[in-house]
Coordinates of C-alpha atoms in Angstrom, one line a residue:
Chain Q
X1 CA -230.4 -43.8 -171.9
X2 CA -229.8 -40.9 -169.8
X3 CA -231.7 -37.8 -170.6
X4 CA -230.3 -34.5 -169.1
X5 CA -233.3 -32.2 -169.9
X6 CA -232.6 -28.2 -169.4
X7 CA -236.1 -26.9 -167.9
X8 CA -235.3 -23.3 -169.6
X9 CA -236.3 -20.1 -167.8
X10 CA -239.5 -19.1 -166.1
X11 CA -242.2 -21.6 -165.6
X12 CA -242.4 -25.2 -167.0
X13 CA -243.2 -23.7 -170.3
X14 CA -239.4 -23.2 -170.6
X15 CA -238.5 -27.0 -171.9
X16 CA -237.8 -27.4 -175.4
X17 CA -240.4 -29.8 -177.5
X18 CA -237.1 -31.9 -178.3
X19 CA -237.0 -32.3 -174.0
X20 CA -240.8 -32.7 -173.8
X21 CA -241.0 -35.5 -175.8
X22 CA -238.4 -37.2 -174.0
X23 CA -239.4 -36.7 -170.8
X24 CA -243.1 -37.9 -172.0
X25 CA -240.7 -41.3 -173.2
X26 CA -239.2 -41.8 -169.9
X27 CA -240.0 -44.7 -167.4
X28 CA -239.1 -42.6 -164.8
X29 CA -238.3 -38.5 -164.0
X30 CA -236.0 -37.0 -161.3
X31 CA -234.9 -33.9 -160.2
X32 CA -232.5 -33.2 -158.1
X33 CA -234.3 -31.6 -154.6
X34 CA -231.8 -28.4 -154.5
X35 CA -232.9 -27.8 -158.4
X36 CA -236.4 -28.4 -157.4
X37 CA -236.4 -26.2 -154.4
X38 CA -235.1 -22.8 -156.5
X39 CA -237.1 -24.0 -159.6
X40 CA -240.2 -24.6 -157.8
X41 CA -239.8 -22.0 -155.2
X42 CA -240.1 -18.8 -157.2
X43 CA -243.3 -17.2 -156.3
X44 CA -245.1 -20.1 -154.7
X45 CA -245.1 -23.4 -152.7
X46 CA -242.8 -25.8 -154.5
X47 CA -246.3 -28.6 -154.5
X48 CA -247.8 -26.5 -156.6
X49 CA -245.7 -25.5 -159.1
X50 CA -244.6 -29.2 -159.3
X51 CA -248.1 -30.1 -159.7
X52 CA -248.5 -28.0 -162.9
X53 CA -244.7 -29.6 -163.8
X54 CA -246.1 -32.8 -164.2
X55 CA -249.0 -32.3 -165.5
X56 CA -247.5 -30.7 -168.9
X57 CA -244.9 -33.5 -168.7
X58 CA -247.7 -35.7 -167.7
X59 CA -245.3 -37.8 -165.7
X60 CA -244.5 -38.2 -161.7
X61 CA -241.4 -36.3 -160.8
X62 CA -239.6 -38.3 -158.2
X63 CA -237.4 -35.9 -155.9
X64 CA -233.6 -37.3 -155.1
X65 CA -231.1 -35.1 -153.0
X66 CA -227.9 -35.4 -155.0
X67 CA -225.6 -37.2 -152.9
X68 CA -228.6 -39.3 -150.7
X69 CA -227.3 -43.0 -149.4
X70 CA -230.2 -45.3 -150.3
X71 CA -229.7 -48.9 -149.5
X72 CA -225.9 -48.4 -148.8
X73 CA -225.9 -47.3 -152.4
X74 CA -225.1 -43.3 -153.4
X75 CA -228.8 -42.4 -155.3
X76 CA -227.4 -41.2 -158.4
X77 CA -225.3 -44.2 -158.8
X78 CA -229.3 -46.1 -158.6
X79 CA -230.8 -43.8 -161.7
X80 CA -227.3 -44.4 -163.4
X81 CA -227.9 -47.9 -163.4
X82 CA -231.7 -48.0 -163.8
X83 CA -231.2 -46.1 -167.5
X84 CA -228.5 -48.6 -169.0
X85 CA -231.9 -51.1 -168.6
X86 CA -234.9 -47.7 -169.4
X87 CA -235.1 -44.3 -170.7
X88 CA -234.9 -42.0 -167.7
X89 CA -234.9 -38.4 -167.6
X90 CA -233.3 -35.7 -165.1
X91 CA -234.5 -32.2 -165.2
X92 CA -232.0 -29.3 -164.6
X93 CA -233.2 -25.5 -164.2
X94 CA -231.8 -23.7 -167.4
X95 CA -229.6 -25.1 -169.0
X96 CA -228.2 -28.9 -168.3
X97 CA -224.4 -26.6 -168.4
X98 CA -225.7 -23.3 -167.7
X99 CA -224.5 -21.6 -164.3
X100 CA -228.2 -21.0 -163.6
X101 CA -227.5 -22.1 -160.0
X102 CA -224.2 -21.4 -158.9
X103 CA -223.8 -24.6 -157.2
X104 CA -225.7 -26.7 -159.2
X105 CA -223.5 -27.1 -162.0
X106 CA -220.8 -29.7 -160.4
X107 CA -223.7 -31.7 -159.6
X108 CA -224.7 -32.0 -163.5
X109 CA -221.4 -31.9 -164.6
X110 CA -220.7 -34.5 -162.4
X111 CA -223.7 -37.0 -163.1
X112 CA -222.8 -37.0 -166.7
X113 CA -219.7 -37.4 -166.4
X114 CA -220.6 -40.3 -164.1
X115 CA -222.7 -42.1 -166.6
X116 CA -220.0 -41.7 -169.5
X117 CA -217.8 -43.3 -167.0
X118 CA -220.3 -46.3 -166.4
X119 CA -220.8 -46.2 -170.1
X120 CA -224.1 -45.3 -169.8
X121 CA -225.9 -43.6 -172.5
X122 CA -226.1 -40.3 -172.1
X123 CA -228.1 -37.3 -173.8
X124 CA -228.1 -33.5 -172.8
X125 CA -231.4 -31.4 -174.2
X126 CA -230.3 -27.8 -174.2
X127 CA -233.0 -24.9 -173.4
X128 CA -232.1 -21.5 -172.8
X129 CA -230.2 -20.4 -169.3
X130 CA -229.5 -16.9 -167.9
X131 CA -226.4 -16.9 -170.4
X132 CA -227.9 -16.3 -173.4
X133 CA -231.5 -15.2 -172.1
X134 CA -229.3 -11.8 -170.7
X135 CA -229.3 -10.4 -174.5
X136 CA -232.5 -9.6 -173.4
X137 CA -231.2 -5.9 -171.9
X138 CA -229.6 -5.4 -174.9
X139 CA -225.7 -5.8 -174.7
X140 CA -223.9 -8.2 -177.5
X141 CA -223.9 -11.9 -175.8
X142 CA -220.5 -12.3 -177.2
X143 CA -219.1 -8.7 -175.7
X144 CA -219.6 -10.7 -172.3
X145 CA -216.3 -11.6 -170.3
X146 CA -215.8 -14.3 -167.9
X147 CA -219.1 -14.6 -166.0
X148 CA -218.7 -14.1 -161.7
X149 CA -221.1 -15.5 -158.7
X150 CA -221.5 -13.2 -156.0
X151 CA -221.6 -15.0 -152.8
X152 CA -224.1 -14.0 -149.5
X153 CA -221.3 -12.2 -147.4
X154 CA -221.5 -12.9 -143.9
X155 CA -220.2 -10.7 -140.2
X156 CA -217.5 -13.3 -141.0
X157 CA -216.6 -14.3 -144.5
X158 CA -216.5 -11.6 -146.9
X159 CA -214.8 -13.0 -150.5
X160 CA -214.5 -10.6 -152.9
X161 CA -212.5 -13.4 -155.6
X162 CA -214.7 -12.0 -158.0
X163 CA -213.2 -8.8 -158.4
X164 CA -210.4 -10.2 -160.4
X165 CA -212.6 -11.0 -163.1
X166 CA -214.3 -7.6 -162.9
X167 CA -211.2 -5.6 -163.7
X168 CA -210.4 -7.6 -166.2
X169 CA -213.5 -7.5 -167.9
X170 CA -213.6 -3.4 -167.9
X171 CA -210.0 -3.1 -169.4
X172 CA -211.1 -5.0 -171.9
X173 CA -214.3 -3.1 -172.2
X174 CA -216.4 -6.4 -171.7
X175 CA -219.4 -6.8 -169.9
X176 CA -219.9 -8.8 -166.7
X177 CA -222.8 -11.0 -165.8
X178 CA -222.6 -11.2 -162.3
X179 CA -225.1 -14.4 -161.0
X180 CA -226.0 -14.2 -157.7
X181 CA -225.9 -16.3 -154.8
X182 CA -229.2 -18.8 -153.6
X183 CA -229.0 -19.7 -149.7
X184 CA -230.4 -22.6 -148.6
X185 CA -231.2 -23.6 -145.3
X186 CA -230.4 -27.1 -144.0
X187 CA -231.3 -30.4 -145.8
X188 CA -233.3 -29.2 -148.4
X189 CA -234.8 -32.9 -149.3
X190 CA -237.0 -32.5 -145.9
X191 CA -238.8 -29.1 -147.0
X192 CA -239.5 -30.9 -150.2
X193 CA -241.6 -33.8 -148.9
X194 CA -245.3 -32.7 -150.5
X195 CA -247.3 -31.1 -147.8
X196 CA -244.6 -30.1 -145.5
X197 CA -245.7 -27.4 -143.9
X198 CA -242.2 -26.5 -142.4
X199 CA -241.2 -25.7 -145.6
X200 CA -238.7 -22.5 -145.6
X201 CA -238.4 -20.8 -149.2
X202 CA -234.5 -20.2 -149.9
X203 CA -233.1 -17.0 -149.8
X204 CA -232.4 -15.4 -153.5
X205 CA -230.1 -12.6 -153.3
X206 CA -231.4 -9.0 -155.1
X207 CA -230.0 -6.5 -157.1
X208 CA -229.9 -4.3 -154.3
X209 CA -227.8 -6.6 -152.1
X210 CA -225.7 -7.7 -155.1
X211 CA -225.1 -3.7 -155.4
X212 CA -224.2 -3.3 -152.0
X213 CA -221.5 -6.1 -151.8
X214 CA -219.9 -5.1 -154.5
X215 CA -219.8 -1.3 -152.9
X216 CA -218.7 -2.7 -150.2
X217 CA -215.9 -4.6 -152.1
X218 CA -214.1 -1.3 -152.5
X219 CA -214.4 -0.1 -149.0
X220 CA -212.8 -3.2 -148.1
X221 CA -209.8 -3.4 -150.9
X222 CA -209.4 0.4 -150.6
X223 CA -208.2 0.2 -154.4
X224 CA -207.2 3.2 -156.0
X225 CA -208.5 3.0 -159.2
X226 CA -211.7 0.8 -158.7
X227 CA -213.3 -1.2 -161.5
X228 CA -216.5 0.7 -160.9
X229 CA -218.4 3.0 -158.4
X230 CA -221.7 4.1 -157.8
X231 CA -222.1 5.9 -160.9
X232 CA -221.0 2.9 -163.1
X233 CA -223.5 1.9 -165.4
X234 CA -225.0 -1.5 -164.4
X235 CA -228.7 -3.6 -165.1
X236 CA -230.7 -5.2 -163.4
X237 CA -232.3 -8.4 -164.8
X238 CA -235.5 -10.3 -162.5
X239 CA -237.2 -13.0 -163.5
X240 CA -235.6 -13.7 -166.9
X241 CA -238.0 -15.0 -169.8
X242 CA -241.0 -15.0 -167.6
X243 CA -243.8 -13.0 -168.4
X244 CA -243.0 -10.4 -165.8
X245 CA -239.4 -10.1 -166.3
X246 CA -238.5 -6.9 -165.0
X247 CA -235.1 -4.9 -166.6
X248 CA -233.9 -1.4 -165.2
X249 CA -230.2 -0.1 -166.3
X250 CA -228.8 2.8 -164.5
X251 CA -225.6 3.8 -162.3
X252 CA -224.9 1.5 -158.9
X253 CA -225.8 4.3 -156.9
X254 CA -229.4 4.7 -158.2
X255 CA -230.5 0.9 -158.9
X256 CA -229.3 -0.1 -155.4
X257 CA -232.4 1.5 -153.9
X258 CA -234.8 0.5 -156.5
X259 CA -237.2 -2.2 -155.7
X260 CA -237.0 -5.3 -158.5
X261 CA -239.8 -7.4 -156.9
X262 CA -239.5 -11.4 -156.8
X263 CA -236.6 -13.2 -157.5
X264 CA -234.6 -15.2 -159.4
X265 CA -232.6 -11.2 -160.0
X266 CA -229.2 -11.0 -161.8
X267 CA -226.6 -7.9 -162.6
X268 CA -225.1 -6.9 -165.6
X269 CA -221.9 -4.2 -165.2
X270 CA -221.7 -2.8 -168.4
X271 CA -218.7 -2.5 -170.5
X272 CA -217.7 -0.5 -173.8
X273 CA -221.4 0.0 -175.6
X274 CA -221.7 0.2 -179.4
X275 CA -224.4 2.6 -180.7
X276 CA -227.0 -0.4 -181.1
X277 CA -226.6 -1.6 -177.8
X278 CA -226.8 2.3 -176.5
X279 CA -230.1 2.6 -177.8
X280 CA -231.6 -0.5 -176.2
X281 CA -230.7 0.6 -173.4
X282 CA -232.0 3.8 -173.4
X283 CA -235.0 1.7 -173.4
X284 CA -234.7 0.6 -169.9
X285 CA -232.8 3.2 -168.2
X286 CA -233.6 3.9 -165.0
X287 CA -235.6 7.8 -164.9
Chain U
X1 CA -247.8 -8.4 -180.0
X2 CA -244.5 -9.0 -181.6
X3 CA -242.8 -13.0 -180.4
X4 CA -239.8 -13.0 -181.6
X5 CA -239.1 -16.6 -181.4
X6 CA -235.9 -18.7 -180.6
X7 CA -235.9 -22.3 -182.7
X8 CA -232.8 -23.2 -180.9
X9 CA -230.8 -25.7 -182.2
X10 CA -230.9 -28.9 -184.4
X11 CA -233.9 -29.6 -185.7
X12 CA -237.4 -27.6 -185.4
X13 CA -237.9 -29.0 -182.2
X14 CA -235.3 -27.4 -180.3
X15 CA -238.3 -24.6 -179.9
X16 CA -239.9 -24.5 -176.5
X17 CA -243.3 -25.1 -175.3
X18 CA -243.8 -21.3 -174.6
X19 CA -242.4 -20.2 -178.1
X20 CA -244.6 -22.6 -179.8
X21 CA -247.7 -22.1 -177.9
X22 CA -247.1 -18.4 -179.2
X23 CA -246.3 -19.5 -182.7
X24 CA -249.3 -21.6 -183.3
X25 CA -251.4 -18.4 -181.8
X26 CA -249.8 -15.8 -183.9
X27 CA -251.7 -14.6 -186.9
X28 CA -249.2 -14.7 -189.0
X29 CA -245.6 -16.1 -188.6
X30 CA -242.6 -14.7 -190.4
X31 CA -239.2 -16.1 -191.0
X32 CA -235.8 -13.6 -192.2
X33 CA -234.6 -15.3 -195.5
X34 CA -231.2 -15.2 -194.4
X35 CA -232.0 -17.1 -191.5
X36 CA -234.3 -19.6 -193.4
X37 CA -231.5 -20.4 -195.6
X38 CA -229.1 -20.9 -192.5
X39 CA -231.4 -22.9 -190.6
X40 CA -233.5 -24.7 -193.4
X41 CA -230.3 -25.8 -195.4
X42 CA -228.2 -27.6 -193.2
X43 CA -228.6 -31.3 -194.3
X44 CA -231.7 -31.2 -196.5
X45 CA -233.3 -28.6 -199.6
X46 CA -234.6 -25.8 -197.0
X47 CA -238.3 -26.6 -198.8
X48 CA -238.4 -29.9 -197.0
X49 CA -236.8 -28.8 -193.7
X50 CA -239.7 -25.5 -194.2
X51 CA -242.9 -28.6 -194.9
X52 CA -241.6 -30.2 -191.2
X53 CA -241.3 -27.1 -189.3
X54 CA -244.9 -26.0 -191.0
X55 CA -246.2 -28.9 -189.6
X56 CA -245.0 -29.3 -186.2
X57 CA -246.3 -25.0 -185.7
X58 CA -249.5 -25.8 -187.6
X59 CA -249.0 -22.9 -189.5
X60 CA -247.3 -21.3 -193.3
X61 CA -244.4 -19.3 -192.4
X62 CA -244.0 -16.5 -194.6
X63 CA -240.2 -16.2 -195.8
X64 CA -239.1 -12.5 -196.0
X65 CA -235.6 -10.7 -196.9
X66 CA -234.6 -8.5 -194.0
X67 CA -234.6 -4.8 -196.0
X68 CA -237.1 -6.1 -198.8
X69 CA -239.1 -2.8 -199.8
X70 CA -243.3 -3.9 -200.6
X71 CA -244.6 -0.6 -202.6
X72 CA -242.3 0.8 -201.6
X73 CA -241.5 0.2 -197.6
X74 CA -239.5 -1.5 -195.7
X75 CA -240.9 -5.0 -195.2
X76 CA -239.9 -5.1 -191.7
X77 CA -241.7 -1.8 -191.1
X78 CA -244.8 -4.0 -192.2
X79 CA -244.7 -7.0 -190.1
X80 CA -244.3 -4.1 -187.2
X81 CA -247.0 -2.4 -188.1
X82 CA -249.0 -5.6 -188.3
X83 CA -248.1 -6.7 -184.8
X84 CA -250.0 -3.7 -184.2
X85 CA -253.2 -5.1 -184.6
X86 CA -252.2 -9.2 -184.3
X87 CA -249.9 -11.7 -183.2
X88 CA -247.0 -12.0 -185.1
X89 CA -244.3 -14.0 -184.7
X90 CA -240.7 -13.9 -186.2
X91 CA -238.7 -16.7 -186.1
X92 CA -234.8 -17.0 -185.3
X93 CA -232.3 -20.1 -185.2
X94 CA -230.7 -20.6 -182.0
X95 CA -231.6 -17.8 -179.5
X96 CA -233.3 -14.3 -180.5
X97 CA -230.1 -12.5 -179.4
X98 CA -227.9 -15.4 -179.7
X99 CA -224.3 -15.2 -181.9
X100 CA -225.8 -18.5 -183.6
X101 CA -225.8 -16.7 -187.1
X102 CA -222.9 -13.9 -187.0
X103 CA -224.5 -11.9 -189.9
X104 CA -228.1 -12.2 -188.5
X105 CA -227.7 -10.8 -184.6
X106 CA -228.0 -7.2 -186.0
X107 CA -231.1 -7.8 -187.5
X108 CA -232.9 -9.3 -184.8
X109 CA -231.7 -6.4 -182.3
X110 CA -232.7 -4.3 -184.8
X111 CA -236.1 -5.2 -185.1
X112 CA -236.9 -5.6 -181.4
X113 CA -235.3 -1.9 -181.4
X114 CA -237.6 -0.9 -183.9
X115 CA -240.3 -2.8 -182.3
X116 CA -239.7 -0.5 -179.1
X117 CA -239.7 2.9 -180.9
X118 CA -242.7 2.3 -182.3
X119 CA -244.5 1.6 -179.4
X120 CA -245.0 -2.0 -180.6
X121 CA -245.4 -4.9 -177.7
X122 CA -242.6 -6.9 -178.4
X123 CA -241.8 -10.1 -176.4
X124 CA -238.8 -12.1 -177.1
X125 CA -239.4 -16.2 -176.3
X126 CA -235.6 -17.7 -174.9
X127 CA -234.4 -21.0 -176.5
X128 CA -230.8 -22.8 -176.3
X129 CA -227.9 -20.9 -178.9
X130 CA -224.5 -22.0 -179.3
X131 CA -223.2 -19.6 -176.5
X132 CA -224.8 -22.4 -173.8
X133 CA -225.3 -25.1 -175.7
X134 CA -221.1 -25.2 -176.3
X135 CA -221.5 -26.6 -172.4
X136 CA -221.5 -29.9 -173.8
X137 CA -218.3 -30.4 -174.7
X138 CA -217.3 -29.9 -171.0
X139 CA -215.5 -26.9 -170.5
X140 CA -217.8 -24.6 -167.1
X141 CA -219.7 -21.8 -169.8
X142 CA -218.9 -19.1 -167.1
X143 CA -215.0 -19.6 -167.7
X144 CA -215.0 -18.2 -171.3
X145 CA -214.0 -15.0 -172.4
X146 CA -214.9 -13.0 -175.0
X147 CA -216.2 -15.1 -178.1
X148 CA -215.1 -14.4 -181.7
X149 CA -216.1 -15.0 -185.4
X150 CA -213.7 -16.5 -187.7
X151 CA -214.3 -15.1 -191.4
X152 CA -213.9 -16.7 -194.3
X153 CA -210.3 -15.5 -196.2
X154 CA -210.3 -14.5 -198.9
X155 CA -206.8 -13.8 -201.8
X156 CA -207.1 -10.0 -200.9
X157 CA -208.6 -10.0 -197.6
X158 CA -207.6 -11.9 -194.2
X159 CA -209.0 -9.8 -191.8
X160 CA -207.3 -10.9 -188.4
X161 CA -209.4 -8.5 -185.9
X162 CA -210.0 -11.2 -183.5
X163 CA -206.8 -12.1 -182.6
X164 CA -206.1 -9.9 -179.8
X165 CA -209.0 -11.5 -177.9
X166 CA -208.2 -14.6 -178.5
X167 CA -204.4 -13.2 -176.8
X168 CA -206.6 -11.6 -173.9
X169 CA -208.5 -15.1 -173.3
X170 CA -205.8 -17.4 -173.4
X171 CA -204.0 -14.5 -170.6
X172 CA -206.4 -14.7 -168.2
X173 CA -206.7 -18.6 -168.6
X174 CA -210.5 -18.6 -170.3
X175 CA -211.8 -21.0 -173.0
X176 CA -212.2 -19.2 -176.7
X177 CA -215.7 -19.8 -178.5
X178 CA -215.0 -19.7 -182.1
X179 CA -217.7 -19.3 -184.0
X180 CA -217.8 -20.0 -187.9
X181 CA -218.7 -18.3 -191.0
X182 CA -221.0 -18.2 -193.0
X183 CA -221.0 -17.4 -196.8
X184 CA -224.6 -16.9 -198.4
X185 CA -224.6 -16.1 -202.2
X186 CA -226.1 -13.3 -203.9
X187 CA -230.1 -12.5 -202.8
X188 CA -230.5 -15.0 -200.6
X189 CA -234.7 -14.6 -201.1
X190 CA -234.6 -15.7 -204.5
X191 CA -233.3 -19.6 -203.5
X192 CA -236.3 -19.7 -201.4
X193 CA -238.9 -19.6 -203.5
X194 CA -240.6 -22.6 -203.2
X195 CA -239.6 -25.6 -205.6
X196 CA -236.4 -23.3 -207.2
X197 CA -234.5 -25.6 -208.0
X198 CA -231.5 -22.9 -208.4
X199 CA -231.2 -23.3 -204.9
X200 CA -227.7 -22.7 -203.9
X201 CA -226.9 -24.1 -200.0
X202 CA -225.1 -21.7 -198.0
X203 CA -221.2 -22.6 -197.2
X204 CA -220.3 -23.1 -193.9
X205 CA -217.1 -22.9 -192.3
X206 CA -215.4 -26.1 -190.9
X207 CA -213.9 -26.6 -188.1
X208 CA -210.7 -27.5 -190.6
X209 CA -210.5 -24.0 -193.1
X210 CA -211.1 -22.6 -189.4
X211 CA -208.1 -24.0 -187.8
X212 CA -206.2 -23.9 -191.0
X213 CA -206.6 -19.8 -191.2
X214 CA -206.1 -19.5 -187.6
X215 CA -202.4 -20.6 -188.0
X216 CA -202.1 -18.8 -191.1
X217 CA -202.8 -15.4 -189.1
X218 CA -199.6 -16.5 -187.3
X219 CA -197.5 -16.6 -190.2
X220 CA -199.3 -13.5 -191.2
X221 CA -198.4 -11.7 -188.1
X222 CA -195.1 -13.4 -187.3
X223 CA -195.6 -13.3 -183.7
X224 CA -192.7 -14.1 -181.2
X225 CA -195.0 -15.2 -178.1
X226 CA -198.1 -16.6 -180.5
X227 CA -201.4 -16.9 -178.3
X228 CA -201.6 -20.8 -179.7
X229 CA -199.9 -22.9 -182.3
X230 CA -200.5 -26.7 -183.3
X231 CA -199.9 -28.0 -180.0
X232 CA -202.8 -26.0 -178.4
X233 CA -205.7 -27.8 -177.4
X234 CA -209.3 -27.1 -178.6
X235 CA -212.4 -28.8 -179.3
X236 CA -214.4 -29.3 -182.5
X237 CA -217.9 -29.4 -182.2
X238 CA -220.4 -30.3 -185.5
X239 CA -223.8 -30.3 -185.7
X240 CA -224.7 -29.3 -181.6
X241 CA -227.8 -30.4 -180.2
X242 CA -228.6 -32.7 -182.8
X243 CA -229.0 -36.4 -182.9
X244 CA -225.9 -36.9 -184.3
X245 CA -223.5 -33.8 -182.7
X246 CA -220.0 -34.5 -182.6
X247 CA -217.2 -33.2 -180.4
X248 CA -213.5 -33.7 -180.4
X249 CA -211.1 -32.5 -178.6
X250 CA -207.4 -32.6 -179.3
X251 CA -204.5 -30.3 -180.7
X252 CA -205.0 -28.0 -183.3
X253 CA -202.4 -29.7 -185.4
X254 CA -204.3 -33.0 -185.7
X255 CA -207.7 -31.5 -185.5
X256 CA -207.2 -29.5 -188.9
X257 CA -206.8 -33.2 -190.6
X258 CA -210.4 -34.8 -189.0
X259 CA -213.3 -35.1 -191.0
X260 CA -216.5 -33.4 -188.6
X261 CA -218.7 -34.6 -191.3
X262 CA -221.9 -31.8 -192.6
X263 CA -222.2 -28.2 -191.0
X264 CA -222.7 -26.4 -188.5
X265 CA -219.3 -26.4 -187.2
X266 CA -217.6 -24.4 -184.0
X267 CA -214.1 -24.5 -182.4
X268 CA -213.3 -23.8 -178.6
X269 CA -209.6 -22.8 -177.8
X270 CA -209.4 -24.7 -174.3
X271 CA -207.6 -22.1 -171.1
X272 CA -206.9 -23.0 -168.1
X273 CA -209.1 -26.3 -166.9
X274 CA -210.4 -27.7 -164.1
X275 CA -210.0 -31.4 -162.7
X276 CA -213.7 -31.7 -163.7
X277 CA -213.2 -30.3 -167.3
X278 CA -209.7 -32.4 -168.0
X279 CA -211.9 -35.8 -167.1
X280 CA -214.6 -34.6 -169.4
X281 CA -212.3 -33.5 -172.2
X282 CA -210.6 -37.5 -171.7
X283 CA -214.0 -38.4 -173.2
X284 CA -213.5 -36.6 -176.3
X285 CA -210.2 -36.6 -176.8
X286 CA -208.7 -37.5 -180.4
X287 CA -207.2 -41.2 -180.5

């Protein structure tokens, strides 16, 4: 059997007992090395945190990059067929389906699909992801509309395909969850390697970046009647369900030059607010 | 400190290592009765599914109604004033601001509101909820729009309200969480007093009284362009995140006829889809 186990939010604490027990079961554990690199990467060396990782889950974690050749043989295709035979486990940031890491999901998607192709048992442990976890700052969950990535824009390659979704969102008076985007830097499976010194931390993007793309969204599309300016009402989420989660609401124009500390950040545009969700937010509103 | 504690979903170890860490550290642990019913009720007499959750938290969780007055105050106003002094924790199915119980997300919002105004520490602990748990049946989470809730009908009152954003969805091409029912009789604190054997379960909406009052509201409304009809593809999911969840996918027409066995139910109107999400569906499509 396959075990897809979500990892939750903040540090390892975030697995459900339902996925710790499992993962406790399992002959063997993977992760995948681009999960491991933003999970383990927050605030420290990836060793260490995987260290404390695997000692609540008091199992090895073996590190696979998704789509790595061994023997001739693609390496998920290996676990695939080492769990019709064993109970093996593969940890996910989030939520096994949560768009915790914008391009992470295929790869899960993909691997279970895989297995149900191979006929291979397969079982998904949910745990919380940025999806629901962002009722935290106090807007409805099911007031959200279709949630947008904002991609690292480059002297090059702007794309602003997001906006759609924005304008449709604030006709319909929905909120937007806007994820942003994680850059990586060459083959991440090499920084990974315990006690590589060379190891290069990815890049997480910030509210304040996230802000200033979007701004700069207009300037390029020179709309008329843009789905939001500076003074648009907006919140910014860091480090969701950790202990030091940090959540400041106020217009664009004011949270784009305030300083959210560590990543993983994300940005809510609001929508329509109901009196409820009004008062929370006055809660965190930016002074 | 007040934890306000996501169970997450299927049985009581869908809670995570964080939220019961806190739990078996809080002082005293409360539990909404309305909730208790919902999440205590599902396949067993809640006093049974109460003894396994006691258990597993190492600790008696005190079963309160919502707006109880003790001499005369509000109960909740107690546990607040409590967490004052102690660690208290207050339990909720699914996620703390999750859509998992449509009657209970005012509540819990409500408490953590109160919980602010007073000046009480107030720290909510993530788990899974419906909203990302749905992920399993294969549609991306980020592509759906607006979820609704699907009331129970009654002779003098269909109330039809979420219509139009199923009409919205279905325009921009997003996937439709439905979310079911739920129809709790009388004071729900009287049924659990321990070893009552009055105890009345809860009734649940099914994926088929859903689907069968969803086409009603077309008749109802006689509209020329209807947003779906018998043909239109959704997914019924029973009983998510448990051992023995079931999803099918197929037309609405042939849907409304298939036994999803004991509650809790949900429905998904499928948009648009993705390679990736039609070879998934394949999996759980209707024979």
């Amino acid at each position: 059997m396959l075990y897809v186990v979500g990892l939750g939010l903040g540090d390892e604490r975030g697995v459900t007992v339902r996925g710790l027990d499992a993962v406790r079961r399992c002959a063997r554990v993977y992760m995948e090395a681009h999960t491991a690199l933003l999970a383990l990467a927050v605030d420290d060396h990836p060793s260490s945190r995987l260290a404390k990782l695997e000692k609540l889950y008091g199992k090895e974690v073996v590190i696979v990059a998704g789509r790595e050749m061994v023997d001739g043989e693609d390496r998920s295709d290996r676990i695939l067929r080492e769990a019709t035979g064993a109970d093996v486990a593969f940890l996910v940031i989030g939520h096994p389906f949560g768009s915790d890491e914008p391009s992470g999901k295929t790869t899960h998607t993909d691997l279970v699909l895989r297995a149900k192709k191979l006929r291979v048992g397969v079982k998904v442990i949910d745990s919380a992801s940025v999806l629901n976890a962002v009722g935290a700052c106090g807007l409805q969950l099911h007031r959200y509309g279709e949630a947008i990535t904002v991609p690292f824009f480059t002297e090059t390659c702007k794309r602003d395909h997001f906006y759609q979704a924005i304008v449709n969102n604030r006709w319909l008076g929905l909120h937007t969850l806007c994820l942003l985007d994680i850059h990586v830097k060459g083959p991440v499976s090499e920084y990974l390697c315990r006690g590589n010194k060379a190891y290069e931390p990815p890049r997480f993007m910030t509210v304040n970046t996230a802000i200033s793309q979007l701004l700069e969204v207009l300037e390029m599309r020179g709309e008329p009647e843009p789905a939001y300016d500076e003074d648009s009402l907006c919140i910014g989420v860091a480090r969701l369900g950790s202990d030091d989660e940090k959540i400041v609401a106020g217009p664009m124009g004011k949270l784009i030059d305030l300083d959210f500390g560590p990543p993983p950040h994300c940005l809510v545009i609001v929508g329509e607010t109901t009196l409820v969700e009004e008062e929370m937010l006055e809660f965190y509103m930016i002074k």
